[in-house]
Amino acid sequence: MNYYIGLSMAASSGMDSGVAVLDEDNNLILVNKLYTMNDVMFFFDNYPSLKYSKICTSLVWDRTMLNGKWRILGKPYQQVATNKLIPNRDGWTHRYSTRGCDYFKSLTEKGIEVNRFELYLTRQSLHLDSCYKERSPADCKFLQQTLRLEWDLDLPTNMMPMAQLEAIIGAILAKENAKHPENIKVVSSFKDMNVIDVVKNPKTLDRLAV
């Protein structure tokens, strides 16, 4: 039996990352919160069915704060990318962080299938986006109820952490990639790894959990 692992990576260890595992029958085997990269590495290194698993992990948003030098030297008419006085050593203009990229690449070298996904793009593609502020309690409740009622996942009625719900989205995408690769498109590449998304929402194709 194959397993599908979704990982929602946070920008730093101060925020919780989520991991979720789905099986072939769409049963949620495990959900958990991780914090440091050591936690992530420990989970995958000790997961017994890793060689039978497909992994889909989210891109990590780069939340690097601008330092005092940029505020002093930066002017409205001086762009960071072209101003020689402000070398971009800290990746101020980078949208995504490289957190975990080296470890995920090492997994692929061991023969494990690992793909990346853009969380908010995939939420839109799967019709899981809401009108509420992102990651707010209302958004969290909406996502959990949608996964439970429309995607037939056995989730508790009490509110789950948002990181775990986001990880479930990654697990759904990993399963769709394995079962129906014709419904998957590569939207970009990040650090030599494919960033994938669905072509059409599987719910509209009437074949979920087939």
mmCIF file with all atom_site columns, C-alpha atoms in Angstrom:
data_model
loop_
_atom_site.group_PDB
_atom_site.id
_atom_site.type_symbol
_atom_site.label_atom_id
_atom_site.label_alt_id
_atom_site.label_comp_id
_atom_site.label_asym_id
_atom_site.label_entity_id
_atom_site.label_seq_id
_atom_site.pdbx_PDB_ins_code
_atom_site.Cartn_x
_atom_site.Cartn_y
_atom_site.Cartn_z
_atom_site.occupancy
_atom_site.B_iso_or_equiv
_atom_site.pdbx_formal_charge
_atom_site.auth_seq_id
_atom_site.auth_comp_id
_atom_site.auth_asym_id
_atom_site.auth_atom_id
_atom_site.pdbx_PDB_model_num
ATOM 1   C CA . MET A 1 1   ? 0.000   0.000  0.000   1.00 0.00 ? 1   MET A CA 1
ATOM 2   C CA . ASN A 1 2   ? 1.221   3.455  -0.892  1.00 0.00 ? 2   ASN A CA 1
ATOM 3   C CA . TYR A 1 3   ? 1.010   6.452  1.412   1.00 0.00 ? 3   TYR A CA 1
ATOM 4   C CA . TYR A 1 4   ? 0.761   10.132 0.578   1.00 0.00 ? 4   TYR A CA 1
ATOM 5   C CA . ILE A 1 5   ? 2.479   12.645 2.825   1.00 0.00 ? 5   ILE A CA 1
ATOM 6   C CA . GLY A 1 6   ? 1.704   16.345 2.859   1.00 0.00 ? 6   GLY A CA 1
ATOM 7   C CA . LEU A 1 7   ? 4.008   18.775 4.623   1.00 0.00 ? 7   LEU A CA 1
ATOM 8   C CA . SER A 1 8   ? 3.151   22.405 5.284   1.00 0.00 ? 8   SER A CA 1
ATOM 9   C CA . MET A 1 9   ? 6.454   24.114 6.003   1.00 0.00 ? 9   MET A CA 1
ATOM 10  C CA . ALA A 1 10  ? 6.559   27.251 8.149   1.00 0.00 ? 10  ALA A CA 1
ATOM 11  C CA . ALA A 1 11  ? 9.039   30.066 7.596   1.00 0.00 ? 11  ALA A CA 1
ATOM 12  C CA . SER A 1 12  ? 10.893  29.367 10.850  1.00 0.00 ? 12  SER A CA 1
ATOM 13  C CA . SER A 1 13  ? 10.931  27.135 13.908  1.00 0.00 ? 13  SER A CA 1
ATOM 14  C CA . GLY A 1 14  ? 8.914   29.739 15.783  1.00 0.00 ? 14  GLY A CA 1
ATOM 15  C CA . MET A 1 15  ? 5.857   28.764 13.744  1.00 0.00 ? 15  MET A CA 1
ATOM 16  C CA . ASP A 1 16  ? 4.344   25.301 13.585  1.00 0.00 ? 16  ASP A CA 1
ATOM 17  C CA . SER A 1 17  ? 4.693   23.182 10.468  1.00 0.00 ? 17  SER A CA 1
ATOM 18  C CA . GLY A 1 18  ? 2.176   20.444 9.780   1.00 0.00 ? 18  GLY A CA 1
ATOM 19  C CA . VAL A 1 19  ? 2.442   16.896 8.451   1.00 0.00 ? 19  VAL A CA 1
ATOM 20  C CA . ALA A 1 20  ? -0.383  14.633 7.283   1.00 0.00 ? 20  ALA A CA 1
ATOM 21  C CA . VAL A 1 21  ? -0.454  11.086 5.879   1.00 0.00 ? 21  VAL A CA 1
ATOM 22  C CA . LEU A 1 22  ? -3.220  9.641  3.700   1.00 0.00 ? 22  LEU A CA 1
ATOM 23  C CA . ASP A 1 23  ? -3.504  6.012  2.597   1.00 0.00 ? 23  ASP A CA 1
ATOM 24  C CA . GLU A 1 24  ? -4.923  4.489  -0.576  1.00 0.00 ? 24  GLU A CA 1
ATOM 25  C CA . ASP A 1 25  ? -8.454  4.441  0.868   1.00 0.00 ? 25  ASP A CA 1
ATOM 26  C CA . ASN A 1 26  ? -8.428  8.160  1.688   1.00 0.00 ? 26  ASN A CA 1
ATOM 27  C CA . ASN A 1 27  ? -8.051  7.451  5.399   1.00 0.00 ? 27  ASN A CA 1
ATOM 28  C CA . LEU A 1 28  ? -6.123  10.008 7.403   1.00 0.00 ? 28  LEU A CA 1
ATOM 29  C CA . ILE A 1 29  ? -3.407  7.943  9.068   1.00 0.00 ? 29  ILE A CA 1
ATOM 30  C CA . LEU A 1 30  ? -1.542  10.671 10.916  1.00 0.00 ? 30  LEU A CA 1
ATOM 31  C CA . VAL A 1 31  ? -1.534  14.410 11.505  1.00 0.00 ? 31  VAL A CA 1
ATOM 32  C CA . ASN A 1 32  ? 1.053   16.165 13.607  1.00 0.00 ? 32  ASN A CA 1
ATOM 33  C CA . LYS A 1 33  ? 2.843   19.457 14.197  1.00 0.00 ? 33  LYS A CA 1
ATOM 34  C CA . LEU A 1 34  ? 6.572   19.926 13.689  1.00 0.00 ? 34  LEU A CA 1
ATOM 35  C CA . TYR A 1 35  ? 8.721   22.921 14.460  1.00 0.00 ? 35  TYR A CA 1
ATOM 36  C CA . THR A 1 36  ? 12.440  22.712 13.699  1.00 0.00 ? 36  THR A CA 1
ATOM 37  C CA . MET A 1 37  ? 14.084  21.128 10.681  1.00 0.00 ? 37  MET A CA 1
ATOM 38  C CA . ASN A 1 38  ? 15.427  18.499 13.067  1.00 0.00 ? 38  ASN A CA 1
ATOM 39  C CA . ASP A 1 39  ? 11.812  17.565 13.811  1.00 0.00 ? 39  ASP A CA 1
ATOM 40  C CA . VAL A 1 40  ? 11.094  17.248 10.089  1.00 0.00 ? 40  VAL A CA 1
ATOM 41  C CA . MET A 1 41  ? 14.216  15.182 9.481   1.00 0.00 ? 41  MET A CA 1
ATOM 42  C CA . PHE A 1 42  ? 13.493  12.954 12.481  1.00 0.00 ? 42  PHE A CA 1
ATOM 43  C CA . PHE A 1 43  ? 9.976   12.268 11.222  1.00 0.00 ? 43  PHE A CA 1
ATOM 44  C CA . PHE A 1 44  ? 11.019  11.220 7.716   1.00 0.00 ? 44  PHE A CA 1
ATOM 45  C CA . ASP A 1 45  ? 14.132  9.340  8.843   1.00 0.00 ? 45  ASP A CA 1
ATOM 46  C CA . ASN A 1 46  ? 12.024  7.233  11.208  1.00 0.00 ? 46  ASN A CA 1
ATOM 47  C CA . TYR A 1 47  ? 8.900   6.845  9.094   1.00 0.00 ? 47  TYR A CA 1
ATOM 48  C CA . PRO A 1 48  ? 8.728   3.084  8.376   1.00 0.00 ? 48  PRO A CA 1
ATOM 49  C CA . SER A 1 49  ? 6.862   3.306  5.045   1.00 0.00 ? 49  SER A CA 1
ATOM 50  C CA . LEU A 1 50  ? 8.929   6.087  3.512   1.00 0.00 ? 50  LEU A CA 1
ATOM 51  C CA . LYS A 1 51  ? 9.903   4.054  0.432   1.00 0.00 ? 51  LYS A CA 1
ATOM 52  C CA . TYR A 1 52  ? 6.197   3.449  -0.263  1.00 0.00 ? 52  TYR A CA 1
ATOM 53  C CA . SER A 1 53  ? 5.289   7.109  0.146   1.00 0.00 ? 53  SER A CA 1
ATOM 54  C CA . LYS A 1 54  ? 4.845   10.085 -2.153  1.00 0.00 ? 54  LYS A CA 1
ATOM 55  C CA . ILE A 1 55  ? 5.688   13.438 -0.574  1.00 0.00 ? 55  ILE A CA 1
ATOM 56  C CA . CYS A 1 56  ? 4.363   16.877 -1.414  1.00 0.00 ? 56  CYS A CA 1
ATOM 57  C CA . THR A 1 57  ? 5.712   19.770 0.630   1.00 0.00 ? 57  THR A CA 1
ATOM 58  C CA . SER A 1 58  ? 4.732   23.411 0.452   1.00 0.00 ? 58  SER A CA 1
ATOM 59  C CA . LEU A 1 59  ? 7.003   26.224 -0.614  1.00 0.00 ? 59  LEU A CA 1
ATOM 60  C CA . VAL A 1 60  ? 8.248   28.231 2.352   1.00 0.00 ? 60  VAL A CA 1
ATOM 61  C CA . TRP A 1 61  ? 7.528   31.944 2.355   1.00 0.00 ? 61  TRP A CA 1
ATOM 62  C CA . ASP A 1 62  ? 10.627  34.069 3.004   1.00 0.00 ? 62  ASP A CA 1
ATOM 63  C CA . ARG A 1 63  ? 9.798   36.425 5.848   1.00 0.00 ? 63  ARG A CA 1
ATOM 64  C CA . THR A 1 64  ? 13.216  38.080 6.084   1.00 0.00 ? 64  THR A CA 1
ATOM 65  C CA . MET A 1 65  ? 12.857  41.499 7.664   1.00 0.00 ? 65  MET A CA 1
ATOM 66  C CA . LEU A 1 66  ? 14.668  44.495 6.206   1.00 0.00 ? 66  LEU A CA 1
ATOM 67  C CA . ASN A 1 67  ? 17.445  45.765 8.442   1.00 0.00 ? 67  ASN A CA 1
ATOM 68  C CA . GLY A 1 68  ? 18.279  49.319 9.500   1.00 0.00 ? 68  GLY A CA 1
ATOM 69  C CA . LYS A 1 69  ? 20.791  49.866 6.706   1.00 0.00 ? 69  LYS A CA 1
ATOM 70  C CA . TRP A 1 70  ? 18.124  49.408 4.056   1.00 0.00 ? 70  TRP A CA 1
ATOM 71  C CA . ARG A 1 71  ? 15.817  51.906 5.764   1.00 0.00 ? 71  ARG A CA 1
ATOM 72  C CA . ILE A 1 72  ? 18.590  54.501 5.904   1.00 0.00 ? 72  ILE A CA 1
ATOM 73  C CA . LEU A 1 73  ? 19.930  54.071 2.373   1.00 0.00 ? 73  LEU A CA 1
ATOM 74  C CA . GLY A 1 74  ? 16.742  53.072 0.589   1.00 0.00 ? 74  GLY A CA 1
ATOM 75  C CA . LYS A 1 75  ? 14.906  55.835 -1.255  1.00 0.00 ? 75  LYS A CA 1
ATOM 76  C CA . PRO A 1 76  ? 11.771  55.697 -3.374  1.00 0.00 ? 76  PRO A CA 1
ATOM 77  C CA . TYR A 1 77  ? 13.902  56.244 -6.473  1.00 0.00 ? 77  TYR A CA 1
ATOM 78  C CA . GLN A 1 78  ? 16.577  53.677 -5.510  1.00 0.00 ? 78  GLN A CA 1
ATOM 79  C CA . GLN A 1 79  ? 15.604  50.079 -6.270  1.00 0.00 ? 79  GLN A CA 1
ATOM 80  C CA . VAL A 1 80  ? 17.166  47.369 -4.125  1.00 0.00 ? 80  VAL A CA 1
ATOM 81  C CA . ALA A 1 81  ? 18.078  45.259 -7.146  1.00 0.00 ? 81  ALA A CA 1
ATOM 82  C CA . THR A 1 82  ? 20.005  48.054 -8.890  1.00 0.00 ? 82  THR A CA 1
ATOM 83  C CA . ASN A 1 83  ? 21.408  50.155 -6.033  1.00 0.00 ? 83  ASN A CA 1
ATOM 84  C CA . LYS A 1 84  ? 25.099  49.261 -5.573  1.00 0.00 ? 84  LYS A CA 1
ATOM 85  C CA . LEU A 1 85  ? 25.030  50.719 -2.057  1.00 0.00 ? 85  LEU A CA 1
ATOM 86  C CA . ILE A 1 86  ? 22.516  48.082 -0.976  1.00 0.00 ? 86  ILE A CA 1
ATOM 87  C CA . PRO A 1 87  ? 23.862  44.625 -1.877  1.00 0.00 ? 87  PRO A CA 1
ATOM 88  C CA . ASN A 1 88  ? 21.130  42.007 -1.578  1.00 0.00 ? 88  ASN A CA 1
ATOM 89  C CA . ARG A 1 89  ? 23.045  39.678 0.756   1.00 0.00 ? 89  ARG A CA 1
ATOM 90  C CA . ASP A 1 90  ? 20.056  38.580 2.811   1.00 0.00 ? 90  ASP A CA 1
ATOM 91  C CA . GLY A 1 91  ? 17.669  37.833 -0.041  1.00 0.00 ? 91  GLY A CA 1
ATOM 92  C CA . TRP A 1 92  ? 15.343  40.787 0.559   1.00 0.00 ? 92  TRP A CA 1
ATOM 93  C CA . THR A 1 93  ? 13.659  40.328 -2.783  1.00 0.00 ? 93  THR A CA 1
ATOM 94  C CA . HIS A 1 94  ? 13.233  36.546 -2.550  1.00 0.00 ? 94  HIS A CA 1
ATOM 95  C CA . ARG A 1 95  ? 9.633   35.378 -2.256  1.00 0.00 ? 95  ARG A CA 1
ATOM 96  C CA . TYR A 1 96  ? 10.414  31.843 -1.105  1.00 0.00 ? 96  TYR A CA 1
ATOM 97  C CA . SER A 1 97  ? 12.898  30.511 1.410   1.00 0.00 ? 97  SER A CA 1
ATOM 98  C CA . THR A 1 98  ? 15.288  27.612 0.841   1.00 0.00 ? 98  THR A CA 1
ATOM 99  C CA . ARG A 1 99  ? 14.472  26.090 4.225   1.00 0.00 ? 99  ARG A CA 1
ATOM 100 C CA . GLY A 1 100 ? 14.639  22.311 3.969   1.00 0.00 ? 100 GLY A CA 1
ATOM 101 C CA . CYS A 1 101 ? 15.631  22.225 0.291   1.00 0.00 ? 101 CYS A CA 1
ATOM 102 C CA . ASP A 1 102 ? 18.891  20.356 0.896   1.00 0.00 ? 102 ASP A CA 1
ATOM 103 C CA . TYR A 1 103 ? 17.159  17.665 2.945   1.00 0.00 ? 103 TYR A CA 1
ATOM 104 C CA . PHE A 1 104 ? 14.340  17.167 0.438   1.00 0.00 ? 104 PHE A CA 1
ATOM 105 C CA . LYS A 1 105 ? 16.922  16.883 -2.330  1.00 0.00 ? 105 LYS A CA 1
ATOM 106 C CA . SER A 1 106 ? 18.690  14.172 -0.330  1.00 0.00 ? 106 SER A CA 1
ATOM 107 C CA . LEU A 1 107 ? 15.389  12.269 -0.157  1.00 0.00 ? 107 LEU A CA 1
ATOM 108 C CA . THR A 1 108 ? 15.010  12.391 -3.929  1.00 0.00 ? 108 THR A CA 1
ATOM 109 C CA . GLU A 1 109 ? 18.549  11.043 -4.275  1.00 0.00 ? 109 GLU A CA 1
ATOM 110 C CA . LYS A 1 110 ? 17.406  8.042  -2.233  1.00 0.00 ? 110 LYS A CA 1
ATOM 111 C CA . GLY A 1 111 ? 14.617  7.386  -4.719  1.00 0.00 ? 111 GLY A CA 1
ATOM 112 C CA . ILE A 1 112 ? 11.785  9.049  -2.779  1.00 0.00 ? 112 ILE A CA 1
ATOM 113 C CA . GLU A 1 113 ? 9.373   11.093 -4.871  1.00 0.00 ? 113 GLU A CA 1
ATOM 114 C CA . VAL A 1 114 ? 9.189   14.639 -3.514  1.00 0.00 ? 114 VAL A CA 1
ATOM 115 C CA . ASN A 1 115 ? 7.299   17.519 -5.116  1.00 0.00 ? 115 ASN A CA 1
ATOM 116 C CA . ARG A 1 116 ? 6.588   21.051 -3.974  1.00 0.00 ? 116 ARG A CA 1
ATOM 117 C CA . PHE A 1 117 ? 3.337   23.016 -4.095  1.00 0.00 ? 117 PHE A CA 1
ATOM 118 C CA . GLU A 1 118 ? 2.284   26.623 -3.615  1.00 0.00 ? 118 GLU A CA 1
ATOM 119 C CA . LEU A 1 119 ? -0.251  26.461 -0.817  1.00 0.00 ? 119 LEU A CA 1
ATOM 120 C CA . TYR A 1 120 ? -2.543  29.328 -1.757  1.00 0.00 ? 120 TYR A CA 1
ATOM 121 C CA . LEU A 1 121 ? -2.504  28.469 -5.464  1.00 0.00 ? 121 LEU A CA 1
ATOM 122 C CA . THR A 1 122 ? -3.471  24.869 -4.694  1.00 0.00 ? 122 THR A CA 1
ATOM 123 C CA . ARG A 1 123 ? -6.226  25.979 -2.318  1.00 0.00 ? 123 ARG A CA 1
ATOM 124 C CA . GLN A 1 124 ? -7.744  27.977 -5.155  1.00 0.00 ? 124 GLN A CA 1
ATOM 125 C CA . SER A 1 125 ? -7.392  25.103 -7.612  1.00 0.00 ? 125 SER A CA 1
ATOM 126 C CA . LEU A 1 126 ? -9.092  22.672 -5.213  1.00 0.00 ? 126 LEU A CA 1
ATOM 127 C CA . HIS A 1 127 ? -11.816 25.214 -4.364  1.00 0.00 ? 127 HIS A CA 1
ATOM 128 C CA . LEU A 1 128 ? -10.640 25.334 -0.752  1.00 0.00 ? 128 LEU A CA 1
ATOM 129 C CA . ASP A 1 129 ? -10.070 29.084 -0.570  1.00 0.00 ? 129 ASP A CA 1
ATOM 130 C CA . SER A 1 130 ? -12.413 31.192 1.517   1.00 0.00 ? 130 SER A CA 1
ATOM 131 C CA . CYS A 1 131 ? -13.467 34.822 1.735   1.00 0.00 ? 131 CYS A CA 1
ATOM 132 C CA . TYR A 1 132 ? -11.973 35.141 5.222   1.00 0.00 ? 132 TYR A CA 1
ATOM 133 C CA . LYS A 1 133 ? -8.582  36.469 6.249   1.00 0.00 ? 133 LYS A CA 1
ATOM 134 C CA . GLU A 1 134 ? -5.980  33.803 5.617   1.00 0.00 ? 134 GLU A CA 1
ATOM 135 C CA . ARG A 1 135 ? -5.138  31.572 8.608   1.00 0.00 ? 135 ARG A CA 1
ATOM 136 C CA . SER A 1 136 ? -7.769  33.298 10.750  1.00 0.00 ? 136 SER A CA 1
ATOM 137 C CA . PRO A 1 137 ? -10.062 31.171 12.973  1.00 0.00 ? 137 PRO A CA 1
ATOM 138 C CA . ALA A 1 138 ? -12.889 31.610 10.450  1.00 0.00 ? 138 ALA A CA 1
ATOM 139 C CA . ASP A 1 139 ? -10.610 30.511 7.581   1.00 0.00 ? 139 ASP A CA 1
ATOM 140 C CA . CYS A 1 140 ? -9.430  27.530 9.613   1.00 0.00 ? 140 CYS A CA 1
ATOM 141 C CA . LYS A 1 141 ? -12.991 26.471 10.418  1.00 0.00 ? 141 LYS A CA 1
ATOM 142 C CA . PHE A 1 142 ? -14.038 26.845 6.783   1.00 0.00 ? 142 PHE A CA 1
ATOM 143 C CA . LEU A 1 143 ? -11.140 24.720 5.533   1.00 0.00 ? 143 LEU A CA 1
ATOM 144 C CA . GLN A 1 144 ? -11.739 21.988 8.088   1.00 0.00 ? 144 GLN A CA 1
ATOM 145 C CA . GLN A 1 145 ? -15.460 21.769 7.375   1.00 0.00 ? 145 GLN A CA 1
ATOM 146 C CA . THR A 1 146 ? -14.863 21.702 3.609   1.00 0.00 ? 146 THR A CA 1
ATOM 147 C CA . LEU A 1 147 ? -12.313 18.895 3.914   1.00 0.00 ? 147 LEU A CA 1
ATOM 148 C CA . ARG A 1 148 ? -14.662 16.941 6.167   1.00 0.00 ? 148 ARG A CA 1
ATOM 149 C CA . LEU A 1 149 ? -17.930 17.432 4.271   1.00 0.00 ? 149 LEU A CA 1
ATOM 150 C CA . GLU A 1 150 ? -16.893 17.719 0.620   1.00 0.00 ? 150 GLU A CA 1
ATOM 151 C CA . TRP A 1 151 ? -13.708 15.660 0.583   1.00 0.00 ? 151 TRP A CA 1
ATOM 152 C CA . ASP A 1 152 ? -15.057 12.882 2.857   1.00 0.00 ? 152 ASP A CA 1
ATOM 153 C CA . LEU A 1 153 ? -12.163 13.015 5.299   1.00 0.00 ? 153 LEU A CA 1
ATOM 154 C CA . ASP A 1 154 ? -12.746 11.777 8.829   1.00 0.00 ? 154 ASP A CA 1
ATOM 155 C CA . LEU A 1 155 ? -11.795 14.915 10.754  1.00 0.00 ? 155 LEU A CA 1
ATOM 156 C CA . PRO A 1 156 ? -12.758 15.800 14.330  1.00 0.00 ? 156 PRO A CA 1
ATOM 157 C CA . THR A 1 157 ? -15.450 18.377 14.998  1.00 0.00 ? 157 THR A CA 1
ATOM 158 C CA . ASN A 1 158 ? -13.194 20.477 17.230  1.00 0.00 ? 158 ASN A CA 1
ATOM 159 C CA . MET A 1 159 ? -10.938 22.940 15.441  1.00 0.00 ? 159 MET A CA 1
ATOM 160 C CA . MET A 1 160 ? -7.622  21.566 14.198  1.00 0.00 ? 160 MET A CA 1
ATOM 161 C CA . PRO A 1 161 ? -4.420  23.615 13.856  1.00 0.00 ? 161 PRO A CA 1
ATOM 162 C CA . MET A 1 162 ? -4.175  25.370 10.510  1.00 0.00 ? 162 MET A CA 1
ATOM 163 C CA . ALA A 1 163 ? -0.763  23.837 9.771   1.00 0.00 ? 163 ALA A CA 1
ATOM 164 C CA . GLN A 1 164 ? -2.245  20.340 9.911   1.00 0.00 ? 164 GLN A CA 1
ATOM 165 C CA . LEU A 1 165 ? -5.114  21.274 7.596   1.00 0.00 ? 165 LEU A CA 1
ATOM 166 C CA . GLU A 1 166 ? -2.661  22.772 5.119   1.00 0.00 ? 166 GLU A CA 1
ATOM 167 C CA . ALA A 1 167 ? -0.624  19.561 5.269   1.00 0.00 ? 167 ALA A CA 1
ATOM 168 C CA . ILE A 1 168 ? -3.749  17.584 4.349   1.00 0.00 ? 168 ILE A CA 1
ATOM 169 C CA . ILE A 1 169 ? -3.980  19.676 1.168   1.00 0.00 ? 169 ILE A CA 1
ATOM 170 C CA . GLY A 1 170 ? -0.454  18.567 0.297   1.00 0.00 ? 170 GLY A CA 1
ATOM 171 C CA . ALA A 1 171 ? -1.376  14.921 0.923   1.00 0.00 ? 171 ALA A CA 1
ATOM 172 C CA . ILE A 1 172 ? -4.426  15.253 -1.360  1.00 0.00 ? 172 ILE A CA 1
ATOM 173 C CA . LEU A 1 173 ? -2.218  16.736 -4.072  1.00 0.00 ? 173 LEU A CA 1
ATOM 174 C CA . ALA A 1 174 ? 0.383   13.965 -3.654  1.00 0.00 ? 174 ALA A CA 1
ATOM 175 C CA . LYS A 1 175 ? -2.340  11.337 -4.060  1.00 0.00 ? 175 LYS A CA 1
ATOM 176 C CA . GLU A 1 176 ? -3.776  13.050 -7.133  1.00 0.00 ? 176 GLU A CA 1
ATOM 177 C CA . ASN A 1 177 ? -0.295  13.177 -8.641  1.00 0.00 ? 177 ASN A CA 1
ATOM 178 C CA . ALA A 1 178 ? 0.169   9.448  -8.115  1.00 0.00 ? 178 ALA A CA 1
ATOM 179 C CA . LYS A 1 179 ? -3.313  8.324  -9.167  1.00 0.00 ? 179 LYS A CA 1
ATOM 180 C CA . HIS A 1 180 ? -4.072  10.737 -11.991 1.00 0.00 ? 180 HIS A CA 1
ATOM 181 C CA . PRO A 1 181 ? -0.860  12.335 -13.313 1.00 0.00 ? 181 PRO A CA 1
ATOM 182 C CA . GLU A 1 182 ? -2.769  13.583 -16.366 1.00 0.00 ? 182 GLU A CA 1
ATOM 183 C CA . ASN A 1 183 ? -4.564  16.017 -14.032 1.00 0.00 ? 183 ASN A CA 1
ATOM 184 C CA . ILE A 1 184 ? -1.289  17.465 -12.728 1.00 0.00 ? 184 ILE A CA 1
ATOM 185 C CA . LYS A 1 185 ? 0.679   20.328 -14.216 1.00 0.00 ? 185 LYS A CA 1
ATOM 186 C CA . VAL A 1 186 ? 4.133   21.642 -13.369 1.00 0.00 ? 186 VAL A CA 1
ATOM 187 C CA . VAL A 1 187 ? 3.728   25.347 -12.702 1.00 0.00 ? 187 VAL A CA 1
ATOM 188 C CA . SER A 1 188 ? 7.371   26.111 -11.940 1.00 0.00 ? 188 SER A CA 1
ATOM 189 C CA . SER A 1 189 ? 10.610  24.748 -10.573 1.00 0.00 ? 189 SER A CA 1
ATOM 190 C CA . PHE A 1 190 ? 12.242  25.676 -7.280  1.00 0.00 ? 190 PHE A CA 1
ATOM 191 C CA . LYS A 1 191 ? 15.750  24.502 -6.417  1.00 0.00 ? 191 LYS A CA 1
ATOM 192 C CA . ASP A 1 192 ? 15.599  21.695 -8.995  1.00 0.00 ? 192 ASP A CA 1
ATOM 193 C CA . MET A 1 193 ? 12.260  20.411 -7.686  1.00 0.00 ? 193 MET A CA 1
ATOM 194 C CA . ASN A 1 194 ? 8.931   20.581 -9.517  1.00 0.00 ? 194 ASN A CA 1
ATOM 195 C CA . VAL A 1 195 ? 6.181   22.793 -8.145  1.00 0.00 ? 195 VAL A CA 1
ATOM 196 C CA . ILE A 1 196 ? 2.932   21.069 -9.098  1.00 0.00 ? 196 ILE A CA 1
ATOM 197 C CA . ASP A 1 197 ? -0.758  21.858 -9.076  1.00 0.00 ? 197 ASP A CA 1
ATOM 198 C CA . VAL A 1 198 ? -3.954  20.259 -10.354 1.00 0.00 ? 198 VAL A CA 1
ATOM 199 C CA . VAL A 1 199 ? -5.300  21.058 -13.803 1.00 0.00 ? 199 VAL A CA 1
ATOM 200 C CA . LYS A 1 200 ? -8.910  20.683 -12.676 1.00 0.00 ? 200 LYS A CA 1
ATOM 201 C CA . ASN A 1 201 ? -10.489 20.192 -9.289  1.00 0.00 ? 201 ASN A CA 1
ATOM 202 C CA . PRO A 1 202 ? -10.863 16.390 -8.829  1.00 0.00 ? 202 PRO A CA 1
ATOM 203 C CA . LYS A 1 203 ? -14.231 16.959 -7.135  1.00 0.00 ? 203 LYS A CA 1
ATOM 204 C CA . THR A 1 204 ? -15.649 18.213 -10.435 1.00 0.00 ? 204 THR A CA 1
ATOM 205 C CA . LEU A 1 205 ? -14.465 15.036 -12.179 1.00 0.00 ? 205 LEU A CA 1
ATOM 206 C CA . ASP A 1 206 ? -16.605 12.740 -9.972  1.00 0.00 ? 206 ASP A CA 1
ATOM 207 C CA . ARG A 1 207 ? -13.830 10.309 -9.260  1.00 0.00 ? 207 ARG A CA 1
ATOM 208 C CA . LEU A 1 208 ? -12.527 11.216 -5.793  1.00 0.00 ? 208 LEU A CA 1
ATOM 209 C CA . ALA A 1 209 ? -11.100 8.255  -3.859  1.00 0.00 ? 209 ALA A CA 1
ATOM 210 C CA . VAL A 1 210 ? -11.362 5.948  -6.884  1.00 0.00 ? 210 VAL A CA 1
#
